Short mmCIF file of C-alpha atoms and ligand atoms in Angstrom, two decimals:
data_model
loop_
_atom_site.label_atom_id
_atom_site.label_comp_id
_atom_site.label_asym_id
_atom_site.label_seq_id
_atom_site.Cartn_x
_atom_site.Cartn_y
_atom_site.Cartn_z
CA MET A 1 24.08 -54.97 -4.89
CA PHE A 2 27.40 -54.73 -3.68
CA ILE A 3 29.26 -54.31 -6.13
CA ILE A 4 27.68 -51.92 -7.84
CA ASN A 5 27.52 -49.63 -5.24
CA GLU A 6 30.98 -49.01 -4.17
CA LEU A 7 31.92 -48.61 -7.85
CA SER A 8 28.83 -46.05 -8.08
CA GLU A 9 30.17 -44.28 -5.36
CA ILE A 10 33.83 -43.96 -6.72
CA VAL A 11 32.11 -42.51 -10.31
CA ASN A 12 30.25 -40.14 -7.95
CA LYS A 13 33.11 -38.73 -6.08
CA GLU A 14 34.57 -38.08 -9.26
CA MET A 15 37.97 -39.51 -7.75
CA ILE A 16 41.41 -38.73 -9.14
CA SER A 17 43.06 -41.64 -11.10
CA PHE A 18 46.66 -42.22 -11.26
CA HIS A 19 46.17 -46.40 -11.18
CA MET A 20 44.93 -47.75 -14.47
CA PRO A 21 42.75 -48.20 -16.14
CA GLY A 22 44.42 -45.99 -18.53
CA HIS A 23 41.03 -44.48 -19.63
CA LYS A 24 40.74 -43.08 -16.93
CA LYS A 25 37.59 -43.51 -15.67
CA GLY A 26 36.25 -43.01 -18.82
CA LYS A 27 37.63 -39.04 -19.46
CA ILE A 28 39.31 -39.51 -22.46
CA TYR A 29 36.37 -41.28 -24.12
CA GLU A 30 34.01 -38.15 -22.80
CA LYS A 31 36.84 -35.38 -23.88
CA LEU A 32 37.39 -36.98 -27.62
CA GLY A 33 33.63 -37.48 -28.09
CA TYR A 34 33.67 -40.96 -28.57
CA ILE A 35 30.55 -40.97 -26.12
CA ASN A 36 27.98 -41.62 -28.87
CA VAL A 37 29.75 -45.65 -29.00
CA LEU A 38 29.86 -46.25 -25.93
CA GLU A 39 26.05 -45.66 -24.78
CA ASN A 40 25.34 -48.08 -27.00
CA LEU A 41 28.12 -50.66 -25.86
CA TYR A 42 25.78 -52.78 -23.75
CA LYS A 43 23.92 -53.58 -26.64
CA MET A 44 26.85 -54.58 -28.94
CA ASP A 45 27.15 -56.93 -26.08
CA THR A 46 27.45 -60.48 -28.41
CA THR A 47 28.43 -63.77 -29.42
CA GLU A 48 29.77 -65.12 -32.76
CA ILE A 49 26.85 -64.35 -34.92
CA ILE A 50 26.55 -63.97 -38.70
CA GLY A 51 29.28 -60.97 -38.82
CA THR A 52 30.89 -60.87 -36.34
CA ASP A 53 33.42 -63.24 -36.99
CA ASN A 54 35.45 -65.44 -34.36
CA LEU A 55 38.72 -64.36 -32.08
CA HIS A 56 39.93 -68.02 -32.25
CA SER A 57 39.61 -68.66 -35.87
CA PRO A 58 39.50 -64.84 -36.98
CA GLU A 59 37.92 -64.31 -40.75
CA GLY A 60 36.03 -60.96 -41.07
CA ILE A 61 35.90 -57.84 -38.89
CA ILE A 62 38.40 -59.37 -36.24
CA LYS A 63 40.79 -60.69 -38.69
CA VAL A 64 41.01 -56.94 -40.95
CA SER A 65 40.81 -55.50 -37.39
CA GLN A 66 43.79 -57.03 -36.05
CA GLU A 67 45.76 -56.56 -39.20
CA ASN A 68 45.03 -52.97 -38.46
CA THR A 69 46.44 -52.69 -34.88
CA ALA A 70 49.32 -54.67 -36.68
CA MET A 71 50.49 -52.10 -39.24
CA VAL A 72 49.72 -49.59 -36.45
CA PHE A 73 51.80 -51.26 -33.79
CA LYS A 74 54.67 -52.14 -36.42
CA SER A 75 54.45 -56.11 -35.72
CA ASP A 76 53.68 -59.02 -38.76
CA TYR A 77 50.94 -60.45 -36.06
CA THR A 78 48.73 -58.75 -33.59
CA TYR A 79 46.55 -61.09 -31.30
CA TYR A 80 43.86 -59.23 -29.20
CA LEU A 81 43.11 -61.33 -25.98
CA ILE A 82 40.65 -60.92 -23.69
CA ASN A 83 42.43 -62.94 -20.71
CA GLY A 84 44.77 -60.17 -19.71
CA SER A 85 48.06 -60.34 -21.03
CA SER A 86 48.34 -63.07 -18.14
CA CYS A 87 46.87 -65.10 -20.96
CA GLY A 88 48.98 -64.04 -23.69
CA ILE A 89 52.36 -64.85 -21.44
CA GLN A 90 51.34 -68.06 -20.56
CA SER A 91 50.51 -68.93 -24.19
CA ALA A 92 53.93 -67.57 -25.43
CA ILE A 93 56.00 -69.53 -22.86
CA MET A 94 54.11 -72.82 -23.53
CA SER A 95 54.24 -72.16 -27.30
CA VAL A 96 57.61 -71.66 -27.63
CA CYS A 97 59.18 -74.45 -24.59
CA ASN A 98 57.92 -77.63 -24.50
CA PRO A 99 57.58 -79.94 -21.75
CA LYS A 100 60.83 -80.11 -19.64
CA SER A 101 62.58 -77.87 -21.39
CA LYS A 102 63.90 -74.31 -19.90
CA ILE A 103 63.40 -70.51 -20.46
CA ILE A 104 65.66 -68.62 -18.75
CA VAL A 105 63.15 -65.44 -16.69
CA ASN A 106 64.14 -62.32 -14.83
CA ARG A 107 63.86 -62.87 -11.14
CA ASP A 108 61.41 -60.31 -10.93
CA CYS A 109 58.99 -61.30 -13.07
CA HIS A 110 55.19 -61.42 -12.73
CA GLN A 111 53.54 -64.38 -11.88
CA SER A 112 51.99 -65.71 -14.61
CA VAL A 113 55.20 -66.65 -15.74
CA ILE A 114 55.70 -68.65 -13.40
CA ASN A 115 51.98 -70.19 -13.74
CA GLY A 116 52.71 -70.07 -17.43
CA CYS A 117 56.01 -72.48 -16.34
CA ILE A 118 53.78 -74.64 -14.36
CA LEU A 119 51.09 -75.17 -16.84
CA GLY A 120 53.92 -76.17 -19.26
CA ASP A 121 56.01 -78.26 -17.30
CA VAL A 122 58.90 -75.57 -18.13
CA ASP A 123 61.77 -75.08 -15.89
CA ILE A 124 63.09 -71.33 -14.87
CA GLU A 125 66.85 -70.43 -14.54
CA TYR A 126 66.05 -66.50 -13.17
CA ILE A 127 68.30 -63.86 -13.90
CA PRO A 128 68.63 -61.60 -10.48
CA CYS A 129 67.03 -57.86 -10.95
CA GLU A 130 68.88 -54.87 -9.77
CA ILE A 131 67.08 -52.89 -6.69
CA CYS A 132 67.09 -48.92 -6.31
CA LYS A 133 68.46 -49.56 -2.32
CA ASN A 134 66.69 -45.96 -1.22
CA THR A 135 63.63 -46.89 -2.66
CA ASN A 136 63.80 -50.55 -3.74
CA ILE A 137 62.51 -49.32 -6.96
CA LEU A 138 63.19 -52.51 -9.43
CA LYS A 139 65.70 -50.77 -11.64
CA GLY A 140 65.29 -54.68 -14.21
CA VAL A 141 68.19 -56.94 -15.18
CA ASN A 142 71.44 -56.18 -15.83
CA VAL A 143 72.67 -57.21 -19.71
CA ILE A 144 76.30 -58.62 -18.38
CA ASN A 145 73.93 -61.18 -16.08
CA VAL A 146 71.82 -61.60 -18.38
CA ILE A 147 74.71 -62.61 -21.27
CA ASP A 148 76.60 -64.53 -18.50
CA ILE A 149 73.14 -66.92 -17.92
CA ILE A 150 72.77 -67.11 -21.34
CA ASP A 151 76.07 -68.79 -21.97
CA LYS A 152 76.01 -71.09 -18.90
CA ASN A 153 72.49 -72.26 -19.97
CA LEU A 154 72.89 -73.26 -24.11
CA ASP A 155 70.17 -75.64 -23.58
CA ALA A 156 66.99 -73.05 -22.77
CA LYS A 157 64.54 -72.39 -25.29
CA ALA A 158 63.76 -69.00 -24.85
CA ILE A 159 64.59 -65.66 -22.15
CA LEU A 160 61.52 -63.79 -21.07
CA LEU A 161 62.05 -60.25 -19.40
CA THR A 162 59.83 -57.38 -18.26
CA TYR A 163 60.39 -54.40 -20.18
CA PRO A 164 60.07 -51.90 -18.78
CA THR A 165 59.67 -53.08 -14.98
CA TYR A 166 56.49 -51.81 -13.14
CA TYR A 167 58.43 -48.91 -11.99
CA GLY A 168 58.71 -47.55 -15.52
CA MET A 169 62.63 -48.94 -16.11
CA THR A 170 64.73 -50.07 -19.32
CA TYR A 171 67.79 -51.44 -19.94
CA ASP A 172 69.38 -52.45 -23.11
CA LEU A 173 67.25 -54.90 -24.13
CA GLU A 174 68.20 -54.75 -28.12
CA TYR A 175 71.82 -55.84 -26.96
CA ILE A 176 69.91 -58.83 -25.44
CA CYS A 177 67.77 -60.13 -28.21
CA ASN A 178 70.94 -59.92 -30.49
CA TYR A 179 72.71 -61.87 -28.19
CA ALA A 180 69.88 -64.14 -27.58
CA HIS A 181 69.18 -64.48 -30.95
CA SER A 182 72.96 -65.60 -31.44
CA LYS A 183 72.19 -68.53 -29.22
CA ASN A 184 69.03 -69.91 -30.93
CA MET A 185 66.95 -68.54 -28.18
CA VAL A 186 63.43 -66.66 -28.70
CA VAL A 187 63.01 -63.67 -27.13
CA ILE A 188 59.66 -63.20 -25.34
CA VAL A 189 58.94 -59.56 -23.63
CA ASP A 190 56.21 -59.04 -21.52
CA GLU A 191 55.66 -55.64 -22.41
CA ALA A 192 52.65 -55.45 -19.75
CA HIS A 193 53.41 -51.54 -19.30
CA GLY A 194 54.80 -50.45 -22.04
CA ALA A 195 51.91 -50.45 -24.68
CA HIS A 196 52.03 -46.78 -24.81
CA LEU A 197 56.02 -46.55 -25.90
CA GLY A 198 55.84 -45.79 -29.46
CA LEU A 199 54.30 -42.59 -28.96
CA SER A 200 56.76 -40.44 -28.61
CA GLU A 201 60.72 -40.56 -29.25
CA LYS A 202 61.12 -39.02 -25.54
CA LEU A 203 59.84 -42.13 -24.06
CA PRO A 204 62.14 -45.32 -24.27
CA LYS A 205 62.00 -47.69 -27.84
CA THR A 206 60.06 -50.56 -27.95
CA ALA A 207 60.52 -54.25 -27.28
CA LEU A 208 59.66 -54.30 -31.14
CA GLU A 209 61.61 -52.00 -32.38
CA GLN A 210 64.77 -53.66 -30.42
CA GLY A 211 64.24 -57.33 -31.50
CA ALA A 212 61.81 -59.13 -29.65
CA ASP A 213 60.24 -61.91 -31.30
CA VAL A 214 56.87 -61.96 -28.94
CA VAL A 215 56.05 -59.29 -27.05
CA ILE A 216 52.62 -59.35 -24.28
CA GLN A 217 50.97 -55.64 -23.72
CA SER A 218 48.46 -54.88 -21.05
CA THR A 219 47.06 -52.26 -23.62
CA HIS A 220 43.99 -51.69 -20.56
CA LYS A 221 47.42 -50.83 -17.92
CA THR A 222 48.77 -47.88 -20.08
CA LEU A 223 46.50 -46.71 -23.34
CA PRO A 224 42.60 -46.29 -22.90
CA SER A 225 40.83 -49.89 -23.24
CA PHE A 226 38.71 -52.11 -21.07
CA THR A 227 40.68 -53.93 -17.96
CA GLN A 228 41.54 -57.29 -19.18
CA SER A 229 42.01 -56.15 -23.00
CA SER A 230 45.43 -56.77 -24.22
CA MET A 231 47.43 -57.59 -27.00
CA ILE A 232 50.17 -60.02 -28.29
CA HIS A 233 52.70 -58.71 -30.93
CA VAL A 234 54.56 -61.43 -33.02
CA GLN A 235 57.70 -61.07 -35.59
CA GLU A 236 57.14 -64.07 -37.48
CA ASP A 237 60.72 -65.27 -37.99
CA ARG A 238 61.65 -67.82 -34.85
CA VAL A 239 58.11 -68.33 -33.87
CA ASP A 240 55.06 -70.78 -34.70
CA LEU A 241 52.15 -68.42 -34.89
CA ASP A 242 49.67 -71.91 -35.12
CA LYS A 243 50.99 -72.97 -31.74
CA ILE A 244 50.39 -69.38 -30.34
CA SER A 245 46.30 -69.70 -32.04
CA ASN A 246 46.15 -73.01 -30.39
CA MET A 247 47.74 -72.42 -27.38
CA LEU A 248 44.94 -69.02 -27.18
CA ARG A 249 41.79 -71.42 -27.71
CA ILE A 250 43.41 -73.37 -24.58
CA THR A 251 44.38 -70.29 -21.85
CA GLU A 252 41.30 -68.31 -23.36
CA SER A 253 37.21 -68.29 -22.95
CA SER A 254 35.38 -69.72 -25.61
CA SER A 255 32.78 -66.38 -25.07
CA PRO A 256 35.12 -63.25 -26.02
CA SER A 257 33.62 -60.17 -24.63
CA TYR A 258 32.86 -57.74 -27.65
CA LEU A 259 32.97 -55.02 -25.37
CA LEU A 260 36.51 -55.64 -24.35
CA LEU A 261 37.56 -55.95 -28.41
CA SER A 262 35.25 -53.24 -29.17
CA SER A 263 37.61 -51.40 -26.22
CA LEU A 264 40.76 -52.24 -27.66
CA GLU A 265 39.65 -50.94 -30.89
CA LEU A 266 39.05 -47.60 -29.54
CA ALA A 267 42.64 -47.77 -27.45
CA VAL A 268 44.23 -48.33 -31.17
CA ASP A 269 41.72 -45.62 -33.16
CA ILE A 270 42.90 -42.95 -30.65
CA TYR A 271 46.60 -43.96 -30.60
CA GLU A 272 46.94 -43.89 -34.19
CA ASN A 273 45.10 -40.75 -34.17
CA LYS A 274 45.79 -38.55 -31.24
CA GLY A 275 47.83 -40.33 -29.52
CA LYS A 276 51.16 -38.41 -30.33
CA GLU A 277 49.71 -35.30 -29.57
CA LEU A 278 48.27 -36.12 -26.20
CA MET A 279 51.17 -38.15 -25.21
CA GLU A 280 53.39 -34.32 -25.93
CA GLU A 281 50.81 -32.80 -23.67
CA LEU A 282 51.42 -35.61 -20.97
CA LEU A 283 54.56 -34.90 -20.71
CA ASP A 284 54.39 -31.17 -20.26
CA ASN A 285 52.22 -32.08 -17.67
CA ILE A 286 54.51 -34.02 -15.86
CA GLN A 287 57.79 -31.92 -16.28
CA ASN A 288 55.25 -29.23 -14.82
CA PHE A 289 54.09 -30.79 -11.88
CA LYS A 290 57.88 -32.29 -11.40
CA ASN A 291 58.94 -28.82 -11.46
CA ASN A 292 56.56 -27.39 -9.30
CA VAL A 293 56.04 -30.49 -6.79
CA ASN A 294 57.03 -29.61 -3.07
CA LYS A 295 60.45 -29.48 -1.94
CA ASN A 296 60.66 -31.75 0.96
CA LEU A 297 59.37 -34.80 -1.52
CA GLU A 298 61.47 -36.54 -3.31
CA ILE A 299 60.55 -37.58 -7.27
CA TYR A 300 62.70 -40.73 -8.70
CA SER A 301 63.72 -40.36 -12.35
CA THR A 302 62.21 -43.22 -14.90
CA ASN A 303 63.15 -43.88 -18.53
CA ASP A 304 59.65 -44.09 -18.90
CA LYS A 305 58.52 -41.09 -17.86
CA THR A 306 55.01 -41.73 -17.36
CA LYS A 307 55.68 -43.52 -14.15
CA VAL A 308 56.31 -40.79 -11.77
CA PHE A 309 57.26 -42.75 -8.30
CA ILE A 310 56.83 -40.22 -5.18
CA SER A 311 59.01 -40.43 -1.83
CA ALA A 312 57.58 -38.76 1.16
CA LYS A 313 60.33 -40.22 3.46
CA ASN A 314 62.05 -36.79 4.11
CA ILE A 315 58.46 -35.83 6.32
CA GLY A 316 58.82 -39.12 7.92
CA LEU A 317 55.70 -41.06 5.86
CA THR A 318 55.73 -44.20 4.78
CA GLY A 319 54.09 -44.85 1.21
CA TYR A 320 51.34 -46.85 2.87
CA GLU A 321 50.39 -43.74 4.69
CA LEU A 322 50.68 -41.20 1.61
CA GLU A 323 48.52 -43.39 -0.45
CA ASN A 324 46.17 -43.61 2.45
CA ILE A 325 45.92 -39.73 2.77
CA LEU A 326 45.48 -38.92 -0.68
CA ARG A 327 42.67 -42.06 -1.18
CA LYS A 328 41.00 -40.39 2.30
CA LYS A 329 41.30 -37.02 2.63
CA TYR A 330 41.74 -35.97 -1.31
CA ASN A 331 39.92 -38.41 -3.49
CA ILE A 332 43.16 -39.10 -5.08
CA GLN A 333 44.20 -42.66 -5.80
CA VAL A 334 47.74 -43.75 -6.53
CA GLU A 335 48.24 -47.01 -8.32
CA LEU A 336 50.43 -48.30 -6.00
CA SER A 337 52.35 -47.81 -2.45
CA ASN A 338 55.62 -49.23 -1.06
CA TYR A 339 57.20 -48.84 2.08
CA TYR A 340 59.06 -45.56 0.54
CA GLY A 341 56.60 -44.47 -1.71
CA VAL A 342 53.71 -43.96 -3.74
CA LEU A 343 54.08 -44.70 -7.45
CA LEU A 344 51.76 -42.90 -10.22
CA ILE A 345 50.55 -44.82 -13.73
CA CYS A 346 49.90 -41.58 -15.62
CA THR A 347 48.44 -41.65 -19.08
CA ILE A 348 47.30 -40.13 -22.30
CA GLY A 349 43.74 -40.30 -19.92
CA ASN A 350 45.07 -38.07 -17.39
CA SER A 351 44.23 -33.66 -17.36
CA THR A 352 46.38 -30.99 -16.56
CA GLN A 353 43.99 -30.39 -13.67
CA ASP A 354 44.71 -34.37 -12.45
CA PHE A 355 48.48 -32.66 -11.75
CA ILE A 356 47.23 -29.71 -10.02
CA SER A 357 45.17 -31.26 -7.91
CA LEU A 358 48.11 -33.51 -6.84
CA GLU A 359 50.34 -30.68 -6.47
CA THR A 360 47.65 -28.60 -4.27
CA ALA A 361 47.01 -31.87 -2.30
CA LEU A 362 50.76 -32.72 -1.91
CA ASP A 363 51.81 -28.91 -0.31
CA ASP A 364 49.35 -29.69 2.21
CA ILE A 365 50.68 -32.82 3.51
CA VAL A 366 53.69 -31.50 3.81
CA ILE A 367 52.10 -28.69 5.79
CA LYS A 368 50.08 -30.92 7.41
CA GLU A 369 51.67 -34.40 8.47
CA PHE A 370 55.05 -33.27 9.06
CA LYS A 371 57.37 -35.68 11.20
CA SER A 372 60.44 -34.43 12.96
CA THR A 373 61.43 -38.71 12.74
CA LYS A 374 62.84 -39.56 9.00
CA LEU A 375 62.15 -43.34 7.83
CA ASP A 376 65.06 -45.37 8.30
CA ASN A 377 66.32 -47.56 4.97
CA ILE A 378 65.65 -51.17 5.02
CA LYS A 379 68.16 -53.60 2.97
CA TYR A 380 66.13 -56.32 0.96
CA PRO A 381 67.96 -59.74 0.24
CA VAL A 382 68.78 -59.60 -2.67
CA ASP A 383 69.96 -63.21 -3.08
CA ILE A 384 68.22 -66.20 -5.07
CA PRO A 385 67.59 -68.91 -3.02
CA GLN A 386 68.59 -72.32 -3.67
CA LYS A 387 66.15 -74.30 -6.52
CA ILE A 388 65.62 -77.94 -5.28
CA LEU A 389 62.35 -78.40 -7.36
CA THR A 390 60.62 -77.19 -10.72
CA PRO A 391 57.65 -74.89 -10.55
CA ARG A 392 55.69 -77.59 -11.94
CA GLU A 393 57.07 -80.46 -9.25
CA ALA A 394 56.72 -77.72 -6.27
CA PHE A 395 52.82 -76.96 -7.05
CA TYR A 396 51.75 -80.59 -7.11
CA LYS A 397 53.69 -81.90 -4.04
CA THR A 398 51.76 -81.81 -0.71
CA LYS A 399 52.08 -78.89 1.55
CA LYS A 400 52.26 -78.87 5.35
CA SER A 401 52.37 -75.86 7.53
CA VAL A 402 55.20 -75.41 10.05
CA LYS A 403 56.27 -72.32 12.66
CA ILE A 404 58.02 -69.90 10.78
CA TYR A 405 61.35 -70.16 12.34
CA ASP A 406 61.29 -73.99 12.25
CA SER A 407 61.03 -73.87 8.80
CA ILE A 408 64.99 -72.55 8.07
CA GLY A 409 67.03 -75.05 5.49
CA LYS A 410 63.48 -76.59 4.44
CA VAL A 411 61.71 -76.37 0.71
CA CYS A 412 59.50 -73.77 0.80
CA GLY A 413 55.68 -74.51 -0.77
CA GLU A 414 53.96 -70.77 -1.45
CA SER A 415 54.87 -67.80 -3.33
CA ILE A 416 56.13 -65.11 -0.86
CA VAL A 417 55.73 -61.28 -2.29
CA PRO A 418 56.51 -58.60 -0.31
CA TYR A 419 55.40 -54.63 -0.79
CA PRO A 420 58.68 -53.39 -1.30
CA PRO A 421 59.55 -54.25 -4.06
CA GLY A 422 56.96 -56.35 -5.27
CA ILE A 423 58.72 -59.53 -6.13
CA ASN A 424 58.66 -62.93 -5.03
CA ILE A 425 61.01 -63.42 -1.94
CA ILE A 426 60.98 -66.97 -2.08
CA SER A 427 59.06 -69.36 -4.63
CA PRO A 428 57.45 -73.02 -4.00
CA GLY A 429 60.36 -75.63 -4.69
CA GLU A 430 63.00 -72.81 -2.64
CA ILE A 431 65.50 -73.65 -0.07
CA ILE A 432 64.14 -71.19 2.96
CA SER A 433 67.18 -68.46 4.59
CA LYS A 434 67.03 -67.23 8.09
CA GLU A 435 67.55 -63.91 5.98
CA ILE A 436 64.87 -64.72 4.19
CA ILE A 437 62.58 -64.87 7.22
CA ASP A 438 64.46 -62.05 9.44
CA TYR A 439 62.85 -59.68 6.27
CA LEU A 440 59.75 -61.33 6.34
CA LYS A 441 59.02 -60.48 9.97
CA PHE A 442 60.62 -56.65 9.87
CA CYS A 443 58.12 -56.19 6.94
CA SER A 444 55.84 -56.92 8.77
CA SER A 445 56.50 -55.57 12.17
CA LYS A 446 56.44 -52.41 9.76
CA GLY A 447 52.66 -52.87 8.41
CA MET A 448 54.11 -53.45 4.64
CA VAL A 449 52.32 -55.53 2.33
CA ILE A 450 53.02 -59.44 2.07
CA SER A 451 51.11 -61.63 -0.52
CA GLY A 452 51.04 -65.14 -1.15
CA LEU A 453 51.20 -66.31 2.76
CA LYS A 454 48.27 -68.50 3.89
CA ASP A 455 48.84 -67.56 7.17
CA MET A 456 48.89 -63.55 7.44
CA THR A 457 49.92 -63.44 10.49
CA LEU A 458 53.20 -64.80 9.75
CA ASN A 459 53.25 -67.07 12.52
CA PHE A 460 53.30 -70.42 10.17
CA ILE A 461 54.65 -70.96 6.98
CA GLU A 462 54.07 -73.42 4.15
CA ILE A 463 56.43 -75.75 3.32
CA ILE A 464 57.14 -78.98 1.07
CA ASP A 465 56.13 -82.46 3.20
CA LEU A 466 59.19 -83.87 1.62
CA GLU A 467 58.42 -87.15 3.17
CA HIS A 468 55.20 -87.13 0.73
CA ILE A 469 56.90 -86.87 -1.86
C1 PLP B 501 54.72 -57.00 -15.10
C2 PLP B 501 53.67 -57.37 -15.30
N1 PLP B 501 53.12 -58.30 -16.61
C3 PLP B 501 51.88 -59.11 -16.56
C4 PLP B 501 50.81 -58.45 -15.74
C5 PLP B 501 49.53 -59.80 -16.04
O1 PLP B 501 48.76 -58.36 -17.06
P1 PLP B 501 47.44 -58.67 -16.80
O2 PLP B 501 46.73 -57.91 -15.99
O3 PLP B 501 46.86 -57.94 -18.02
O4 PLP B 501 46.77 -59.88 -16.80
C6 PLP B 501 50.77 -57.78 -15.04
C7 PLP B 501 49.84 -57.06 -13.92
O5 PLP B 501 50.04 -56.50 -13.07
C8 PLP B 501 52.62 -56.85 -14.80
O6 PLP B 501 52.41 -56.40 -13.71
#
């Protein structure tokens, strides 16, 4: 048994988790006394039989549970999702935008947004994203840019924004919602990283509080539910609930997991009854950690204080190196690393001891790994490439591999995502520039992670074969 053996080893080693899922290896369930429920969970794995209701047409226990959750999260209607936020995002796009229509989207969107547009044959107009020069942290959109793009694309059906960003940055979503509504656009928010925001006044306001119409949250990322369990919250005024239900019947399994549904209910129970108190404790722990952390390291301020970005560039370590050292030598796993640093996802599942262990490990790393050479800064190409095909048109075209420098001026056939900052530097259907190729070559020479490429050695790149259009 390969998967089970590796996972058992991680469990036995009692690794400290600063990554998703938010229950942190179940520690929160143990702490709050939910273990009796969980011990029997495997026996609760069932299907639609008498009494268990049906996620796709709820009339019984699932209906009541979703209604309670809608009250807790202050939405008109809440759907439980068992295929992650990805299926929620795709369903939201396809239920609001008809084929051949247009949606406005932040460039640093998640892949599921582009996939939703491929499935639904929806064209995308991108809003450039703001990036911190020193860290490549994604800061979100600039409101002035958003207004400008809305004004230039009044035929768009909807605007979809990531809020907060993966790195915990936010912006004035309320202003954008009001403006988009005044132009008859629906506002869809990918709040995959913000399911916990309602737990404290010290955190940014939720997307629903700011007027969004459809909000998709990965409950599993920042609250204590199982991986792949998510939610959509809907405010009914501008959205057709029947269309969303129909789309979810297409994008989700017809045999929804009752384990995932149960874990969503557990997360809501914890959120409602203990969440605020636990969030206060977490925010205190994070503040103490920031006060005490070794001064040779830099911690960047994020609007969502539960996201912590630590850079060791002043001691000459890349984020990739820091992630590896923390995991291999100190048994601590972070959420992600980029060239400049590592990102922690801290949730109400983390204990005070987790932060003390991290602080001690970092002190040790500064002493043992100090390098006198500092890291160079790198400049990310921010211009959005020219698009000549919609995501769906590009998806169905024939592709061919060419030598990487021969691809300049050609139409890209793959989605290429370098970390940092973790967004599509180029998408299928867009024109490849020399600046982009130079950046990719630079990334690869520094050992950065680049995902999406068919040829990971970066000698060849997939382009769209225009002769076969
Ligand atoms: C910003 C963002 N949106 C959506 C998703 C998709 O969420 P899920 O993993 O719940 O499908 C992710 C996943 O990492 C994400 O980072």
